[in-house]
């Protein structure tokens, strides 16, 4: 297992559409192990493969607050049902460091995916889990939470991040 570098906005890789995984092999499992270790090291609750530069439709998540870890692995996730009722959460993103905003999303959703062993699973989510799944699904489609903000708010955030990382704007 290894801790990888997390890409931060602005970076064109984060805007890429990730590709479906054909089969969950040792390579994908190794990637999921690295993603989980990277996520824990960064104190995140979710991570999409593209955040470490790999354009595969893979997400890892762990919302457990206790010492015992409870990782969930999603390969080729598809959202099946979205509740028309919206819920608002203050979101942050490891690829948009130190920036937070309240975002409205469907309060509940169902997701179909393959697990760590390539087995088909279906999960009903609400609360923070539902928000996090949708946030991570967005990463697979090249979307960041700041895309839901006004142009002005988004450009202020991107300007701040570009200052921290002067060369990134041309990547
Ligand atoms: O660690 C994270 N916390 C979080 C909080 C509210 C809504 C979404 C998230 S996901 C984020 C980690 C991350 O950037 N995943 O892509
Ligand atoms: Ni994120």
CSV table of N, CA and C and ligand atoms in Angstrom, one decimal:
chain,number,residue,atom,x,y,z
A,1,UNK,N,0.8,-1.2,0.0
A,1,UNK,CA,0.0,0.0,0.0
A,1,UNK,C,0.9,1.2,0.0
A,2,UNK,N,0.4,2.3,-0.6
A,2,UNK,CA,1.2,3.5,-0.7
A,2,UNK,C,0.2,4.8,-0.6
A,3,UNK,N,0.8,5.8,0.0
A,3,UNK,CA,0.0,7.1,0.0
A,3,UNK,C,0.4,7.8,-1.3
A,4,UNK,N,-0.6,8.2,-2.1
A,4,UNK,CA,-0.3,8.9,-3.4
A,4,UNK,C,-0.6,10.4,-3.2
A,5,UNK,N,-0.1,11.2,-4.2
A,5,UNK,CA,-0.3,12.6,-4.2
A,5,UNK,C,-1.7,12.9,-4.7
A,6,UNK,N,-2.5,13.8,-4.0
A,6,UNK,CA,-3.8,14.1,-4.4
A,6,UNK,C,-3.8,15.4,-5.3
A,7,UNK,N,-4.3,15.3,-6.5
A,7,UNK,CA,-4.4,16.4,-7.5
A,7,UNK,C,-5.3,17.5,-6.9
A,8,UNK,N,-4.9,18.7,-7.1
A,8,UNK,CA,-5.8,19.8,-6.7
A,8,UNK,C,-6.2,20.7,-7.9
A,9,UNK,N,-7.3,21.3,-7.8
A,9,UNK,CA,-7.8,22.3,-8.8
A,9,UNK,C,-7.0,23.5,-8.7
A,10,UNK,N,-6.7,24.2,-9.8
A,10,UNK,CA,-7.0,23.8,-11.2
A,10,UNK,C,-6.1,22.8,-11.8
A,11,UNK,N,-6.6,21.7,-12.3
A,11,UNK,CA,-5.8,20.6,-12.9
A,11,UNK,C,-6.7,19.9,-13.9
A,12,UNK,N,-6.3,19.8,-15.2
A,12,UNK,CA,-7.2,19.3,-16.2
A,12,UNK,C,-7.6,17.8,-16.0
A,13,UNK,N,-6.7,17.1,-15.3
A,13,UNK,CA,-7.1,15.7,-15.0
A,13,UNK,C,-8.4,15.6,-14.3
A,14,UNK,N,-8.6,16.5,-13.4
A,14,UNK,CA,-9.8,16.5,-12.5
A,14,UNK,C,-11.1,16.7,-13.4
A,15,UNK,N,-10.9,17.1,-14.6
A,15,UNK,CA,-12.1,17.4,-15.5
A,15,UNK,C,-12.3,16.2,-16.5
A,16,UNK,N,-11.5,15.2,-16.4
A,16,UNK,CA,-11.6,14.1,-17.3
A,16,UNK,C,-12.8,13.2,-16.9
A,17,UNK,N,-13.4,12.5,-17.8
A,17,UNK,CA,-14.4,11.5,-17.5
A,17,UNK,C,-13.7,10.2,-17.4
A,18,UNK,N,-13.9,9.5,-16.2
A,18,UNK,CA,-13.2,8.3,-15.9
A,18,UNK,C,-13.9,7.1,-16.7
A,19,UNK,N,-13.1,6.1,-17.0
A,19,UNK,CA,-13.5,5.0,-17.8
A,19,UNK,C,-14.0,3.8,-16.9
A,20,UNK,N,-15.1,3.1,-17.4
A,20,UNK,CA,-15.5,1.9,-16.6
A,20,UNK,C,-14.4,0.8,-16.5
A,21,UNK,N,-14.4,0.1,-15.4
A,21,UNK,CA,-13.5,-1.0,-15.2
A,21,UNK,C,-14.1,-2.2,-15.9
A,22,UNK,N,-13.3,-3.0,-16.7
A,22,UNK,CA,-13.8,-4.2,-17.3
A,22,UNK,C,-13.9,-5.3,-16.4
A,23,UNK,N,-12.9,-5.5,-15.5
A,23,UNK,CA,-12.9,-6.6,-14.6
A,23,UNK,C,-12.1,-6.2,-13.4
A,24,UNK,N,-12.6,-6.5,-12.2
A,24,UNK,CA,-11.9,-6.2,-10.9
A,24,UNK,C,-10.8,-7.2,-10.8
A,25,UNK,N,-9.6,-6.8,-11.1
A,25,UNK,CA,-8.4,-7.7,-11.0
A,25,UNK,C,-7.5,-7.2,-9.8
A,26,UNK,N,-6.4,-7.9,-9.6
A,26,UNK,CA,-5.4,-7.6,-8.6
A,26,UNK,C,-5.0,-6.1,-8.7
A,27,UNK,N,-4.9,-5.7,-10.0
A,27,UNK,CA,-4.5,-4.3,-10.2
A,27,UNK,C,-5.5,-3.3,-9.6
A,28,UNK,N,-6.8,-3.5,-9.9
A,28,UNK,CA,-7.8,-2.6,-9.3
A,28,UNK,C,-7.8,-2.7,-7.8
A,29,UNK,N,-7.6,-3.9,-7.2
A,29,UNK,CA,-7.6,-4.1,-5.8
A,29,UNK,C,-6.4,-3.3,-5.2
A,30,UNK,N,-5.3,-3.4,-5.8
A,30,UNK,CA,-4.1,-2.7,-5.4
A,30,UNK,C,-4.3,-1.2,-5.4
A,31,UNK,N,-5.0,-0.7,-6.5
A,31,UNK,CA,-5.4,0.7,-6.6
A,31,UNK,C,-6.3,1.1,-5.5
A,32,UNK,N,-7.3,0.2,-5.2
A,32,UNK,CA,-8.2,0.6,-4.1
A,32,UNK,C,-7.5,0.6,-2.7
A,33,UNK,N,-6.5,-0.3,-2.5
A,33,UNK,CA,-5.8,-0.2,-1.3
A,33,UNK,C,-5.0,1.1,-1.2
A,34,UNK,N,-4.4,1.5,-2.3
A,34,UNK,CA,-3.6,2.8,-2.3
A,34,UNK,C,-4.6,4.0,-2.1
A,35,UNK,N,-5.7,3.9,-2.7
A,35,UNK,CA,-6.7,5.0,-2.6
A,35,UNK,C,-7.1,5.2,-1.1
A,36,UNK,N,-7.4,4.0,-0.5
A,36,UNK,CA,-7.9,4.0,0.9
A,36,UNK,C,-6.8,4.6,1.8
A,37,UNK,N,-5.6,4.2,1.6
A,37,UNK,CA,-4.5,4.6,2.5
A,37,UNK,C,-4.3,6.1,2.3
A,38,UNK,N,-4.4,6.6,1.0
A,38,UNK,CA,-4.2,8.0,0.7
A,38,UNK,C,-5.4,8.8,1.3
A,39,UNK,N,-6.6,8.3,1.2
A,39,UNK,CA,-7.8,9.0,1.8
A,39,UNK,C,-7.6,9.1,3.4
A,40,UNK,N,-7.2,8.0,4.0
A,40,UNK,CA,-7.0,8.1,5.5
A,40,UNK,C,-5.9,9.0,5.8
A,41,UNK,N,-4.8,9.0,5.1
A,41,UNK,CA,-3.7,9.9,5.4
A,41,UNK,C,-4.1,11.4,5.3
A,42,UNK,N,-5.1,11.7,4.4
A,42,UNK,CA,-5.5,13.1,4.2
A,42,UNK,C,-6.8,13.4,5.0
A,43,UNK,N,-7.2,12.5,5.9
A,43,UNK,CA,-8.4,12.6,6.7
A,43,UNK,C,-9.7,12.9,5.9
A,44,UNK,N,-9.8,12.3,4.8
A,44,UNK,CA,-11.0,12.4,4.0
A,44,UNK,C,-12.0,11.3,4.3
A,45,UNK,N,-13.2,11.4,3.8
A,45,UNK,CA,-14.2,10.4,4.0
A,45,UNK,C,-14.5,9.7,2.7
A,46,UNK,N,-14.0,10.2,1.6
A,46,UNK,CA,-14.2,9.6,0.3
A,46,UNK,C,-13.0,9.9,-0.7
A,47,UNK,N,-12.8,9.1,-1.7
A,47,UNK,CA,-11.8,9.5,-2.7
A,47,UNK,C,-12.1,8.8,-4.0
A,48,UNK,N,-12.0,9.5,-5.1
A,48,UNK,CA,-12.2,8.9,-6.4
A,48,UNK,C,-10.8,8.7,-7.1
A,49,UNK,N,-10.7,7.7,-7.9
A,49,UNK,CA,-9.4,7.4,-8.5
A,49,UNK,C,-8.8,8.5,-9.2
A,50,UNK,N,-9.6,9.3,-9.9
A,50,UNK,CA,-9.0,10.4,-10.7
A,50,UNK,C,-8.3,11.5,-9.8
A,51,UNK,N,-8.7,11.5,-8.5
A,51,UNK,CA,-8.0,12.4,-7.6
A,51,UNK,C,-6.5,12.1,-7.4
A,52,UNK,N,-6.2,10.8,-7.7
A,52,UNK,CA,-4.8,10.5,-7.7
A,52,UNK,C,-4.3,10.2,-9.1
A,53,UNK,N,-5.0,10.7,-10.1
A,53,UNK,CA,-4.6,10.7,-11.5
A,53,UNK,C,-4.9,9.5,-12.3
A,54,UNK,N,-5.8,8.6,-11.7
A,54,UNK,CA,-6.1,7.4,-12.4
A,54,UNK,C,-7.6,7.5,-12.9
A,55,UNK,N,-7.8,7.6,-14.3
A,55,UNK,CA,-9.2,7.8,-14.7
A,55,UNK,C,-10.0,6.5,-14.8
A,56,UNK,N,-10.2,5.8,-13.7
A,56,UNK,CA,-11.0,4.6,-13.7
A,56,UNK,C,-12.2,4.9,-12.7
A,57,UNK,N,-13.4,4.3,-13.1
A,57,UNK,CA,-14.6,4.6,-12.3
A,57,UNK,C,-14.6,3.8,-11.0
A,58,UNK,N,-13.7,4.2,-10.0
A,58,UNK,CA,-13.5,3.6,-8.7
A,58,UNK,C,-13.6,4.7,-7.6
A,59,UNK,N,-14.3,4.3,-6.6
A,59,UNK,CA,-14.4,5.2,-5.4
A,59,UNK,C,-14.2,4.4,-4.2
A,60,UNK,N,-13.5,5.0,-3.2
A,60,UNK,CA,-13.4,4.4,-1.8
A,60,UNK,C,-14.0,5.4,-0.9
A,61,UNK,N,-14.6,4.9,0.2
A,61,UNK,CA,-15.2,5.7,1.2
A,61,UNK,C,-15.2,5.1,2.6
A,62,UNK,N,-15.1,5.9,3.6
A,62,UNK,CA,-15.2,5.4,5.0
A,62,UNK,C,-15.8,6.5,5.8
A,63,UNK,N,-17.0,6.3,6.3
A,63,UNK,CA,-17.7,7.3,7.1
A,63,UNK,C,-17.7,7.0,8.6
A,64,UNK,N,-17.0,5.9,8.9
A,64,UNK,CA,-17.1,5.5,10.3
A,64,UNK,C,-16.3,6.5,11.2
A,65,UNK,N,-16.9,6.8,12.4
A,65,UNK,CA,-16.3,7.7,13.3
A,65,UNK,C,-15.4,7.1,14.3
A,66,UNK,N,-15.7,5.8,14.6
A,66,UNK,CA,-15.0,5.1,15.6
A,66,UNK,C,-13.6,4.6,15.1
A,67,UNK,N,-12.9,4.0,16.0
A,67,UNK,CA,-11.6,3.5,15.6
A,67,UNK,C,-11.6,2.5,14.5
A,68,UNK,N,-12.7,1.6,14.7
A,68,UNK,CA,-12.8,0.5,13.7
A,68,UNK,C,-13.1,1.0,12.3
A,69,UNK,N,-12.3,0.7,11.3
A,69,UNK,CA,-12.5,1.2,10.0
A,69,UNK,C,-13.5,0.4,9.3
A,70,UNK,N,-14.3,1.1,8.4
A,70,UNK,CA,-15.4,0.5,7.7
A,70,UNK,C,-15.3,0.9,6.2
A,71,UNK,N,-14.3,0.5,5.5
A,71,UNK,CA,-14.2,1.0,4.1
A,71,UNK,C,-15.3,0.4,3.2
A,72,UNK,N,-15.8,1.2,2.3
A,72,UNK,CA,-16.7,0.7,1.2
A,72,UNK,C,-16.0,1.0,-0.1
A,73,UNK,N,-16.0,0.0,-1.0
A,73,UNK,CA,-15.3,0.2,-2.3
A,73,UNK,C,-16.4,0.1,-3.4
A,74,UNK,N,-16.4,1.1,-4.3
A,74,UNK,CA,-17.4,1.1,-5.4
A,74,UNK,C,-16.7,1.1,-6.7
A,75,UNK,N,-16.9,0.1,-7.5
A,75,UNK,CA,-16.4,0.0,-8.9
A,75,UNK,C,-17.6,0.1,-9.8
A,76,UNK,N,-17.4,1.0,-10.8
A,76,UNK,CA,-18.5,1.2,-11.8
A,76,UNK,C,-19.8,1.6,-11.2
A,77,UNK,N,-19.8,2.5,-10.2
A,77,UNK,CA,-21.1,2.8,-9.5
A,77,UNK,C,-22.1,3.5,-10.5
A,78,UNK,N,-23.4,3.2,-10.3
A,78,UNK,CA,-24.4,3.8,-11.1
A,78,UNK,C,-25.5,4.2,-10.1
A,79,UNK,N,-25.9,5.4,-10.1
A,79,UNK,CA,-27.0,5.9,-9.3
A,79,UNK,C,-28.3,5.5,-9.9
A,80,UNK,N,-29.2,4.8,-9.2
A,80,UNK,CA,-30.4,4.2,-9.7
A,80,UNK,C,-31.6,5.1,-9.4
A,81,UNK,N,-31.7,5.6,-8.2
A,81,UNK,CA,-32.9,6.4,-7.8
A,81,UNK,C,-32.4,7.5,-7.0
A,82,UNK,N,-32.9,8.7,-7.3
A,82,UNK,CA,-32.6,9.9,-6.5
A,82,UNK,C,-33.9,10.4,-5.9
A,83,UNK,N,-33.9,10.7,-4.6
A,83,UNK,CA,-35.1,11.3,-4.0
A,83,UNK,C,-35.2,12.7,-4.5
A,84,UNK,N,-36.5,13.1,-4.9
A,84,UNK,CA,-36.7,14.5,-5.3
A,84,UNK,C,-36.4,15.5,-4.2
A,85,UNK,N,-36.5,15.0,-3.0
A,85,UNK,CA,-36.3,15.9,-1.8
A,85,UNK,C,-34.8,16.2,-1.7
A,86,UNK,N,-34.4,17.5,-1.5
A,86,UNK,CA,-33.0,17.8,-1.5
A,86,UNK,C,-32.6,18.0,0.0
A,87,UNK,N,-31.3,17.8,0.2
A,87,UNK,CA,-30.7,18.0,1.5
A,87,UNK,C,-29.4,18.8,1.3
A,88,UNK,N,-29.1,19.7,2.2
A,88,UNK,CA,-27.9,20.6,2.1
A,88,UNK,C,-26.9,20.2,3.1
A,89,UNK,N,-25.6,20.0,2.6
A,89,UNK,CA,-24.5,19.7,3.5
A,89,UNK,C,-23.4,20.6,3.2
A,90,UNK,N,-22.6,21.0,4.2
A,90,UNK,CA,-21.4,21.7,3.9
A,90,UNK,C,-20.3,20.8,3.4
A,91,UNK,N,-20.0,21.0,2.1
A,91,UNK,CA,-19.0,20.1,1.5
A,91,UNK,C,-17.6,20.7,1.4
A,92,UNK,N,-16.7,19.8,1.4
A,92,UNK,CA,-15.3,20.1,1.2
A,92,UNK,C,-14.8,19.1,0.2
A,93,UNK,N,-13.6,19.3,-0.3
A,93,UNK,CA,-13.0,18.3,-1.3
A,93,UNK,C,-11.5,18.3,-1.1
A,94,UNK,N,-10.9,17.1,-1.1
A,94,UNK,CA,-9.5,17.0,-1.0
A,94,UNK,C,-8.8,17.7,-2.2
A,95,UNK,N,-9.5,17.8,-3.3
A,95,UNK,CA,-8.9,18.4,-4.5
A,95,UNK,C,-9.2,19.9,-4.6
A,96,UNK,N,-9.9,20.4,-3.6
A,96,UNK,CA,-10.2,21.9,-3.5
A,96,UNK,C,-9.9,22.3,-2.0
A,97,UNK,N,-8.6,22.2,-1.7
A,97,UNK,CA,-8.2,22.3,-0.3
A,97,UNK,C,-8.7,23.6,0.5
A,98,UNK,N,-9.2,23.4,1.7
A,98,UNK,CA,-9.6,24.5,2.6
A,98,UNK,C,-10.7,25.3,2.1
A,99,UNK,N,-11.5,24.8,1.2
A,99,UNK,CA,-12.7,25.6,0.7
A,99,UNK,C,-14.0,24.7,1.1
A,100,UNK,N,-15.0,25.4,1.5
A,100,UNK,CA,-16.2,24.7,2.0
A,100,UNK,C,-17.4,25.5,1.5
A,101,UNK,N,-18.5,24.8,1.1
A,101,UNK,CA,-19.7,25.5,0.7
A,101,UNK,C,-20.9,24.5,0.9
A,102,UNK,N,-22.1,25.1,1.2
A,102,UNK,CA,-23.3,24.3,1.3
A,102,UNK,C,-23.8,24.0,0.0
A,103,UNK,N,-24.0,22.7,-0.3
A,103,UNK,CA,-24.5,22.2,-1.6
A,103,UNK,C,-25.8,21.4,-1.4
A,104,UNK,N,-26.8,21.7,-2.2
A,104,UNK,CA,-28.0,20.9,-2.2
A,104,UNK,C,-27.9,19.7,-3.1
A,105,UNK,N,-28.3,18.6,-2.7
A,105,UNK,CA,-28.3,17.4,-3.5
A,105,UNK,C,-29.5,16.5,-3.1
A,106,UNK,N,-29.9,15.6,-3.9
A,106,UNK,CA,-31.0,14.6,-3.5
A,106,UNK,C,-30.6,14.0,-2.2
A,107,UNK,N,-31.6,14.0,-1.3
A,107,UNK,CA,-31.3,13.6,0.1
A,107,UNK,C,-31.1,12.1,0.2
A,108,UNK,N,-31.6,11.3,-0.7
A,108,UNK,CA,-31.4,9.8,-0.7
A,108,UNK,C,-31.1,9.3,-2.1
A,109,UNK,N,-30.4,8.3,-2.2
A,109,UNK,CA,-30.2,7.7,-3.5
A,109,UNK,C,-29.9,6.2,-3.4
A,110,UNK,N,-30.0,5.4,-4.5
A,110,UNK,CA,-29.7,4.0,-4.5
A,110,UNK,C,-28.5,3.9,-5.5
A,111,UNK,N,-27.5,3.1,-5.1
A,111,UNK,CA,-26.4,3.0,-6.0
A,111,UNK,C,-26.1,1.5,-6.3
A,112,UNK,N,-25.8,1.2,-7.5
A,112,UNK,CA,-25.4,-0.2,-7.9
A,112,UNK,C,-24.0,-0.2,-8.3
A,113,UNK,N,-23.2,-1.2,-7.9
A,113,UNK,CA,-21.8,-1.1,-8.1
A,113,UNK,C,-21.2,-2.5,-7.9
A,114,UNK,N,-19.9,-2.7,-8.2
A,114,UNK,CA,-19.2,-3.9,-7.9
A,114,UNK,C,-18.3,-3.6,-6.7
A,115,UNK,N,-18.2,-4.6,-5.8
A,115,UNK,CA,-17.4,-4.4,-4.6
A,115,UNK,C,-15.9,-4.8,-4.9
A,116,UNK,N,-15.2,-4.8,-3.8
A,116,UNK,CA,-13.7,-5.1,-3.9
A,116,UNK,C,-13.5,-6.5,-4.6
A,117,UNK,N,-14.4,-7.4,-4.4
A,117,UNK,CA,-14.3,-8.7,-5.0
A,117,UNK,C,-14.9,-8.9,-6.4
A,118,UNK,N,-15.4,-7.8,-6.9
A,118,UNK,CA,-16.1,-7.8,-8.2
A,118,UNK,C,-17.5,-8.3,-8.2
A,119,UNK,N,-18.1,-8.4,-7.0
A,119,UNK,CA,-19.4,-8.8,-6.8
A,119,UNK,C,-20.4,-7.7,-6.9
A,120,UNK,N,-21.5,-7.9,-7.6
A,120,UNK,CA,-22.5,-6.9,-7.7
A,120,UNK,C,-23.2,-6.6,-6.4
A,121,UNK,N,-23.4,-5.3,-6.1
A,121,UNK,CA,-24.0,-4.8,-4.9
A,121,UNK,C,-25.0,-3.7,-5.2
A,122,UNK,N,-25.9,-3.5,-4.2
A,122,UNK,CA,-26.8,-2.4,-4.3
A,122,UNK,C,-27.0,-1.8,-2.9
A,123,UNK,N,-26.9,-0.5,-2.8
A,123,UNK,CA,-26.9,0.2,-1.5
A,123,UNK,C,-27.9,1.3,-1.5
A,124,UNK,N,-28.7,1.4,-0.5
A,124,UNK,CA,-29.6,2.6,-0.3
A,124,UNK,C,-28.9,3.5,0.7
A,125,UNK,N,-28.8,4.8,0.3
A,125,UNK,CA,-28.1,5.7,1.1
A,125,UNK,C,-28.9,6.9,1.5
A,126,UNK,N,-28.7,7.4,2.7
A,126,UNK,CA,-29.2,8.7,3.0
A,126,UNK,C,-28.2,9.5,3.8
A,127,UNK,N,-28.6,10.7,4.2
A,127,UNK,CA,-27.6,11.5,5.0
A,127,UNK,C,-26.3,11.8,4.3
A,128,UNK,N,-25.2,11.8,5.2
A,128,UNK,CA,-23.9,12.1,4.6
A,128,UNK,C,-23.5,11.1,3.6
A,129,UNK,N,-23.9,9.8,3.8
A,129,UNK,CA,-23.5,8.8,2.8
A,129,UNK,C,-24.0,9.1,1.4
A,130,UNK,N,-25.3,9.5,1.4
A,130,UNK,CA,-25.9,9.9,0.1
A,130,UNK,C,-25.2,11.1,-0.6
A,131,UNK,N,-24.9,12.1,0.2
A,131,UNK,CA,-24.1,13.2,-0.3
A,131,UNK,C,-22.8,12.9,-0.8
A,132,UNK,N,-22.1,12.0,0.0
A,132,UNK,CA,-20.7,11.7,-0.3
A,132,UNK,C,-20.7,10.8,-1.6
A,133,UNK,N,-21.6,9.9,-1.8
A,133,UNK,CA,-21.7,9.1,-3.0
A,133,UNK,C,-21.9,10.0,-4.2
A,134,UNK,N,-22.7,11.0,-4.1
A,134,UNK,CA,-23.0,11.9,-5.2
A,134,UNK,C,-21.8,12.8,-5.5
A,135,UNK,N,-21.1,13.2,-4.5
A,135,UNK,CA,-19.9,14.0,-4.6
A,135,UNK,C,-18.8,13.2,-5.4
A,136,UNK,N,-18.7,11.9,-5.0
A,136,UNK,CA,-17.7,11.1,-5.6
A,136,UNK,C,-18.1,10.7,-7.1
A,137,UNK,N,-19.4,10.5,-7.3
A,137,UNK,CA,-19.8,10.2,-8.6
A,137,UNK,C,-19.5,11.3,-9.5
A,138,UNK,N,-19.7,12.6,-9.0
A,138,UNK,CA,-19.3,13.7,-9.8
A,138,UNK,C,-17.9,13.7,-10.3
A,139,UNK,N,-17.0,13.3,-9.3
A,139,UNK,CA,-15.6,13.2,-9.7
A,139,UNK,C,-15.4,12.3,-10.9
A,140,UNK,N,-16.1,11.2,-11.0
A,140,UNK,CA,-16.0,10.3,-12.1
A,140,UNK,C,-16.4,10.9,-13.4
A,141,UNK,N,-17.2,12.0,-13.3
A,141,UNK,CA,-17.7,12.7,-14.5
A,141,UNK,C,-17.0,14.1,-14.7
A,142,UNK,N,-15.9,14.3,-14.0
A,142,UNK,CA,-15.1,15.5,-14.1
A,142,UNK,C,-15.8,16.7,-13.5
A,143,UNK,N,-16.7,16.5,-12.5
A,143,UNK,CA,-17.4,17.6,-11.9
A,143,UNK,C,-16.9,17.8,-10.4
A,144,UNK,N,-16.7,19.0,-10.0
A,144,UNK,CA,-16.3,19.4,-8.6
A,144,UNK,C,-17.5,20.1,-8.0
A,145,UNK,N,-17.5,20.1,-6.6
A,145,UNK,CA,-18.6,20.7,-5.9
A,145,UNK,C,-18.7,22.2,-6.2
A,146,UNK,N,-17.5,22.8,-6.5
A,146,UNK,CA,-17.5,24.3,-6.7
A,146,UNK,C,-18.3,24.6,-8.0
A,147,UNK,N,-18.5,23.6,-8.9
A,147,UNK,CA,-19.2,23.9,-10.1
A,147,UNK,C,-20.7,24.2,-9.9
A,148,UNK,N,-21.2,23.9,-8.7
A,148,UNK,CA,-22.6,24.3,-8.3
A,148,UNK,C,-22.7,25.7,-7.8
A,149,UNK,N,-21.6,26.3,-7.5
A,149,UNK,CA,-21.6,27.7,-7.0
A,149,UNK,C,-21.8,28.7,-8.1
A,150,UNK,N,-22.0,30.0,-7.7
A,150,UNK,CA,-22.1,31.0,-8.8
A,150,UNK,C,-20.7,31.2,-9.4
A,151,UNK,N,-20.7,31.7,-10.6
A,151,UNK,CA,-19.5,31.9,-11.4
A,151,UNK,C,-18.5,32.7,-10.5
A,152,UNK,N,-19.0,33.7,-9.8
A,152,UNK,CA,-18.2,34.6,-9.0
A,152,UNK,C,-17.5,33.9,-7.9
A,153,UNK,N,-18.4,33.1,-7.1
A,153,UNK,CA,-17.8,32.4,-6.0
A,153,UNK,C,-16.8,31.4,-6.5
A,154,UNK,N,-17.1,30.7,-7.6
A,154,UNK,CA,-16.2,29.7,-8.1
A,154,UNK,C,-14.8,30.3,-8.5
A,155,UNK,N,-14.9,31.5,-9.2
A,155,UNK,CA,-13.7,32.1,-9.7
A,155,UNK,C,-12.8,32.6,-8.6
A,156,UNK,N,-13.5,33.0,-7.5
A,156,UNK,CA,-12.7,33.5,-6.3
A,156,UNK,C,-11.9,32.3,-5.7
A,157,UNK,N,-12.6,31.2,-5.6
A,157,UNK,CA,-11.9,30.0,-5.1
A,157,UNK,C,-10.8,29.5,-6.0
A,158,UNK,N,-11.0,29.5,-7.3
A,158,UNK,CA,-10.0,29.0,-8.2
A,158,UNK,C,-8.8,30.0,-8.2
A,159,UNK,N,-9.1,31.3,-8.1
A,159,UNK,CA,-8.0,32.3,-8.0
A,159,UNK,C,-7.2,32.1,-6.7
A,160,UNK,N,-7.8,31.8,-5.6
A,160,UNK,CA,-7.1,31.5,-4.4
A,160,UNK,C,-6.2,30.3,-4.5
A,161,UNK,N,-6.8,29.2,-5.1
A,161,UNK,CA,-6.0,28.0,-5.3
A,161,UNK,C,-4.8,28.2,-6.2
A,162,UNK,N,-5.0,29.0,-7.3
A,162,UNK,CA,-4.0,29.2,-8.3
A,162,UNK,C,-2.8,29.9,-7.6
A,163,UNK,N,-3.1,30.8,-6.7
A,163,UNK,CA,-2.0,31.5,-6.0
A,163,UNK,C,-1.2,30.6,-5.2
A,164,UNK,N,-1.8,29.6,-4.5
A,164,UNK,CA,-1.1,28.6,-3.7
A,164,UNK,C,-0.1,27.8,-4.6
A,165,UNK,N,-0.5,27.7,-5.9
A,165,UNK,CA,0.1,26.7,-6.8
A,165,UNK,C,0.3,27.4,-8.2
A,166,UNK,N,1.2,28.4,-8.3
A,166,UNK,CA,1.2,29.3,-9.4
A,166,UNK,C,1.3,28.6,-10.8
A,167,UNK,N,1.9,27.5,-10.9
A,167,UNK,CA,2.0,26.9,-12.2
A,167,UNK,C,0.8,26.0,-12.7
A,168,UNK,N,-0.1,25.7,-11.7
A,168,UNK,CA,-1.1,24.8,-12.0
A,168,UNK,C,-2.1,25.2,-13.1
A,169,UNK,N,-2.3,26.6,-13.2
A,169,UNK,CA,-3.3,27.1,-14.1
A,169,UNK,C,-3.1,26.6,-15.5
A,170,UNK,N,-1.9,26.3,-15.9
A,170,UNK,CA,-1.6,25.9,-17.3
A,170,UNK,C,-1.6,24.4,-17.5
A,171,UNK,N,-1.8,23.7,-16.4
A,171,UNK,CA,-1.8,22.2,-16.6
A,171,UNK,C,-3.1,21.7,-17.2
B,1,LIG,O1,-13.5,14.3,2.9
B,1,LIG,C1,-14.4,14.7,2.3
B,1,LIG,N1,-15.5,15.2,3.0
B,1,LIG,C2,-16.7,15.6,2.5
B,1,LIG,C3,-17.6,16.3,3.2
B,1,LIG,C4,-18.8,16.7,2.7
B,1,LIG,C5,-19.2,16.2,1.4
B,1,LIG,C6,-18.3,15.5,0.7
B,1,LIG,C7,-17.1,15.2,1.2
B,1,LIG,S1,-16.0,14.2,0.2
B,1,LIG,C8,-14.4,14.7,0.9
B,1,LIG,C9,-13.3,13.9,0.3
B,1,LIG,C10,-13.3,14.2,-1.2
B,1,LIG,O2,-12.8,15.2,-1.7
B,1,LIG,N2,-13.7,13.2,-2.0
B,1,LIG,O3,-13.8,13.4,-3.3
B,2,LIG,NI1,-13.9,15.5,-3.7
